[in-house]
């Protein structure tokens, strides 16, 4: 028995079969989405479905190629691969081809590729590599900062393209870090920050800041259980506020309510800290630190939302949050998407019989909204099966990751899982109207060479690592 | 293996949670909530509605009265709008940018895929727009037809067409927003025949509303059916002449062919030009007309409930003859009026005593007070109330008290009280013939519409029966009109008694000196008529006249009511006679031109 057959025997064929089902079913749906009377040939290379076939074949070649290469290659060259993709990301910002207002494409040998699709697996590799380096412990601040650096670097470069949707996917790696020991508090904090993030978009800043101050006061009380300390804090705060209020009223220092509250908070905090140090009151500094960090976060979200996000992205978020009603504009996409999926019913309209996707009612129906075609033509059983299969694949990836002997393979496996999981959540959540419209593809289904090649690489590197897990020394 | 490996379960639980939530959401979207299926149908199917042209209307002699003119609405499909040159479009449509924007905003209604943006655009605008329309995605032209009138006549009779209200749409699924419907007159009465049937072409369209082909190979497509033409019973020339005569008076003329019940003219004045209620200025004009104190929109011919005055003496005479309370020869004295128990009904100077035809000739109030008493105090009945109800039963058979059920919408019923009405008012057995004596001469509680008066003239002409008056003679492709219009309605009075009354009516016109309606006399034609002067507590009395002619084999029966015209002989009778002469001979003889001139030149509208 050669080593080669060994590898094939050890490969996780369940994952490969799900991959094949996804890719081929996706191809059928791209065909259905673009099908019309004039172009009936699924192999027509002038049509998207013909092109997708080429990409599928290329992906298979790539998958074989991944299998041929020695598994140590990926851990050994992780930093180099990461560096190359970063260079490509910089390169693309400078001289990339602009499509839909974003510079995210480079031409390589006549094909247009998106480096952002390949940066996902290299980031996964580099995290795995770094975390398995001696001296690196997730409990160390320095290690965490380096890790966040690795994650943020490609994300920031992608934001600069600008393609915020693709950049958001890099948040997925927080799941990897969580599995590797990042305190659960951080995950909770991330969830809390998400809530704060959404509130900032939905409600006036002053309202959120006052809520935060009140929350801080309540937490402070429960930590110290002394009403006296809280009482003095409130008194100091009120005196400071009245002072600023009077200054404003008599035109000595003009300010808005928001500015007054912030100044009051700064002044009264400073006074209270001195008071607290003298009386040696606990927890004051920590709570105030959190409070100011969160307020800083609110302002930076506000800044990002209004200065960094594209107007159409702002609108999309606003519609999802119910702040804007714009049936023709961006709510239109979501609405059309829901109509297409909803019209499928339980059994669907049948292959090639969809009217909503076929007649272009759904935008981007072969890329980001491919799930609509599935929902319309294959109904609840088809779309539900896709969701179940995705769930199955994700759970299988967790299982595979956990059975690795090498930490590198496990961490990379979690990286693969996290990236696919986030794509799954965001893409399908968007088409069924649960999440904002964020233009990212559904892995293996959506039309597009870069994303298919990228996901194939991402997945098959892990399958290869898994297949050769027994040959890896502990 | 490592201390955090238990966290795999948290991560796995997250996956399962998301899968579960998404499956439930999918189940809801696809299986439970059906709204999205309906939206999908509307999304991909475009219905092109084919509007049929509305049926034409002709008069009884085949003259075209109402026809159609093409018009176009500019429609907007807000969800198909693309960027366009607003300045150019504003210039073409001759509107400012602000109204363009408000118009577009208004159109955003999830229930309507398309809305009218600008209705009935002018032909010049249409020509300009047609060439440039390809630049304005989301704008469409919809062809409509507008009513045009050959003559400015018959506005009340013909009625008008307008857009359906939300309420009408709710009642009838045929109609959609922006459709036209007959709102009054014949347009309303014969709406289903006139409108035809809308046709529909179903197309599959993409999001750009580009047609991708017929929906299900055109299985549901339907051609439009053109509206049916309608031939009215109206004589357009007589109608026009009557409107000319009445233009300075407030009132009504209704002329009917007695042998068929076909309405020859139906005039209500003040009137309006039917063209005012067509097209874009309709709403403006309608409101103007609605607020006019002369009430030009009020169709007096079928809606005004007037006291009939002395013409009602004919009915009382017939009832008394039928009940054997009087005969041809019954005579009553008259000394300038009727006096009984402190009641006085004045009369004018004439010979005395008179028999029944002579009493009609002179319209003697005293005579008919006696007649009415004899009816009410008839020994055959146990009480006045019983006699009264018997009288009422007779009266109803003339077509009074209830709607005649003509084919005109909004006809009113008039009023003939029941005995119980007086029981309530005076108390049972606390009233008698004298209490209600004013009805002897057509006053009191009696209320009758002009069309009912004209119908009464028909009853006289036919010696005892009538056909329900109607305005449509023939509907294209239909063999017959509604059978109810072909049925004789007999009164409860024997035919023989009518000769007595008709003799009186003949004398009233042709009886020489002392006859109340001498002015209505036409040489060579025996006109039978009866004047009336309806007391009006609010001002000058109303002038009333009913007549038919010729006496034998009558061709026309009519009622004329001139508000504030004082005596029946002063306006109503001359106008009626002119109408008869015009209809029967086609012109007014020279000897009677002075009457025509007087009627045309006098004016009661500005007096009041
Ligand atoms: Zn008398």
Tab-separated table of N, CA, C and O and ligand atoms in Angstrom, chain B residues 313 332-338 345-352 354 359 362-368, ligand 1:
chain	number	residue	atom	x	y	z
B	313	UNK	N	-107.526	66.962	-9.933
B	313	UNK	CA	-108.999	66.905	-9.956
B	313	UNK	C	-109.450	65.791	-10.899
B	313	UNK	O	-110.482	65.156	-10.680
B	332	UNK	N	-123.115	70.675	-9.311
B	332	UNK	CA	-122.909	71.367	-8.026
B	332	UNK	C	-122.856	72.855	-8.303
B	332	UNK	O	-122.371	73.289	-9.331
B	333	UNK	N	-123.415	73.608	-7.345
B	333	UNK	CA	-123.369	75.071	-7.469
B	333	UNK	C	-122.030	75.588	-6.997
B	333	UNK	O	-121.369	74.966	-6.167
B	334	UNK	N	-121.687	76.739	-7.524
B	334	UNK	CA	-120.447	77.390	-7.052
B	334	UNK	C	-120.706	78.870	-6.936
B	334	UNK	O	-121.144	79.506	-7.891
B	335	UNK	N	-120.481	79.409	-5.760
B	335	UNK	CA	-120.620	80.853	-5.555
B	335	UNK	C	-119.252	81.407	-5.166
B	335	UNK	O	-118.971	81.698	-4.012
B	336	UNK	N	-118.379	81.472	-6.140
B	336	UNK	CA	-117.004	81.975	-5.939
B	336	UNK	C	-116.257	81.183	-4.863
B	336	UNK	O	-115.364	81.695	-4.206
B	337	UNK	N	-116.711	79.936	-4.693
B	337	UNK	CA	-115.960	79.136	-3.722
B	337	UNK	C	-116.827	78.121	-3.016
B	337	UNK	O	-118.019	77.977	-3.295
B	338	UNK	N	-116.193	77.376	-2.109
B	338	UNK	CA	-116.867	76.322	-1.360
B	338	UNK	C	-116.788	76.664	0.115
B	338	UNK	O	-115.735	77.015	0.631
B	345	UNK	N	-113.004	77.383	0.463
B	345	UNK	CA	-112.074	77.172	-0.642
B	345	UNK	C	-112.530	78.069	-1.774
B	345	UNK	O	-113.614	77.888	-2.322
B	346	UNK	N	-111.708	79.057	-2.094
B	346	UNK	CA	-112.139	80.069	-3.053
B	346	UNK	C	-112.213	79.502	-4.465
B	346	UNK	O	-111.537	78.535	-4.798
B	347	UNK	N	-113.047	80.114	-5.314
B	347	UNK	CA	-113.098	79.768	-6.733
B	347	UNK	C	-113.209	81.075	-7.516
B	347	UNK	O	-113.284	82.146	-6.927
B	348	UNK	N	-113.157	80.954	-8.809
B	348	UNK	CA	-113.237	82.170	-9.625
B	348	UNK	C	-114.633	82.266	-10.231
B	348	UNK	O	-115.478	81.405	-10.038
B	349	UNK	N	-114.841	83.303	-10.976
B	349	UNK	CA	-116.161	83.576	-11.533
B	349	UNK	C	-116.415	82.713	-12.767
B	349	UNK	O	-115.616	82.705	-13.696
B	350	UNK	N	-117.474	81.913	-12.738
B	350	UNK	CA	-117.849	81.117	-13.918
B	350	UNK	C	-119.330	80.766	-13.820
B	350	UNK	O	-119.967	81.028	-12.809
B	351	UNK	N	-119.867	80.139	-14.886
B	351	UNK	CA	-121.279	79.746	-14.857
B	351	UNK	C	-121.507	78.753	-13.725
B	351	UNK	O	-120.594	78.042	-13.332
B	352	UNK	N	-122.756	78.687	-13.262
B	352	UNK	CA	-123.082	77.751	-12.193
B	352	UNK	C	-124.556	77.401	-12.327
B	352	UNK	O	-125.364	78.272	-12.681
B	354	UNK	N	-122.520	73.518	-12.738
B	354	UNK	CA	-121.778	72.866	-13.817
B	354	UNK	C	-121.917	71.360	-13.692
B	354	UNK	O	-122.079	70.841	-12.589
B	359	UNK	N	-117.082	71.253	-15.151
B	359	UNK	CA	-116.305	71.578	-13.942
B	359	UNK	C	-114.810	71.425	-14.222
B	359	UNK	O	-113.991	72.189	-13.713
B	362	UNK	N	-113.702	74.431	-16.334
B	362	UNK	CA	-113.492	75.668	-15.570
B	362	UNK	C	-112.630	75.454	-14.341
B	362	UNK	O	-112.351	76.406	-13.627
B	363	UNK	N	-112.269	74.209	-14.116
B	363	UNK	CA	-111.485	73.853	-12.936
B	363	UNK	C	-112.129	74.397	-11.671
B	363	UNK	O	-111.500	75.069	-10.860
B	364	UNK	N	-113.417	74.087	-11.504
B	364	UNK	CA	-114.171	74.652	-10.388
B	364	UNK	C	-113.781	73.990	-9.068
B	364	UNK	O	-113.966	72.795	-8.881
B	365	UNK	N	-113.297	74.781	-8.181
B	365	UNK	CA	-112.849	74.251	-6.887
B	365	UNK	C	-114.016	73.728	-6.064
B	365	UNK	O	-113.920	72.682	-5.420
B	366	UNK	N	-115.135	74.466	-6.101
B	366	UNK	CA	-116.299	74.064	-5.302
B	366	UNK	C	-116.803	72.706	-5.752
B	366	UNK	O	-117.103	71.827	-4.933
B	367	UNK	N	-116.866	72.516	-7.053
B	367	UNK	CA	-117.346	71.248	-7.590
B	367	UNK	C	-116.493	70.105	-7.064
B	367	UNK	O	-117.004	69.092	-6.580
B	368	UNK	N	-115.200	70.269	-7.098
B	368	UNK	CA	-114.345	69.144	-6.726
B	368	UNK	C	-114.233	68.957	-5.216
B	368	UNK	O	-113.921	67.873	-4.751
C	1	LIG	ZN1	-116.239	77.222	-9.098
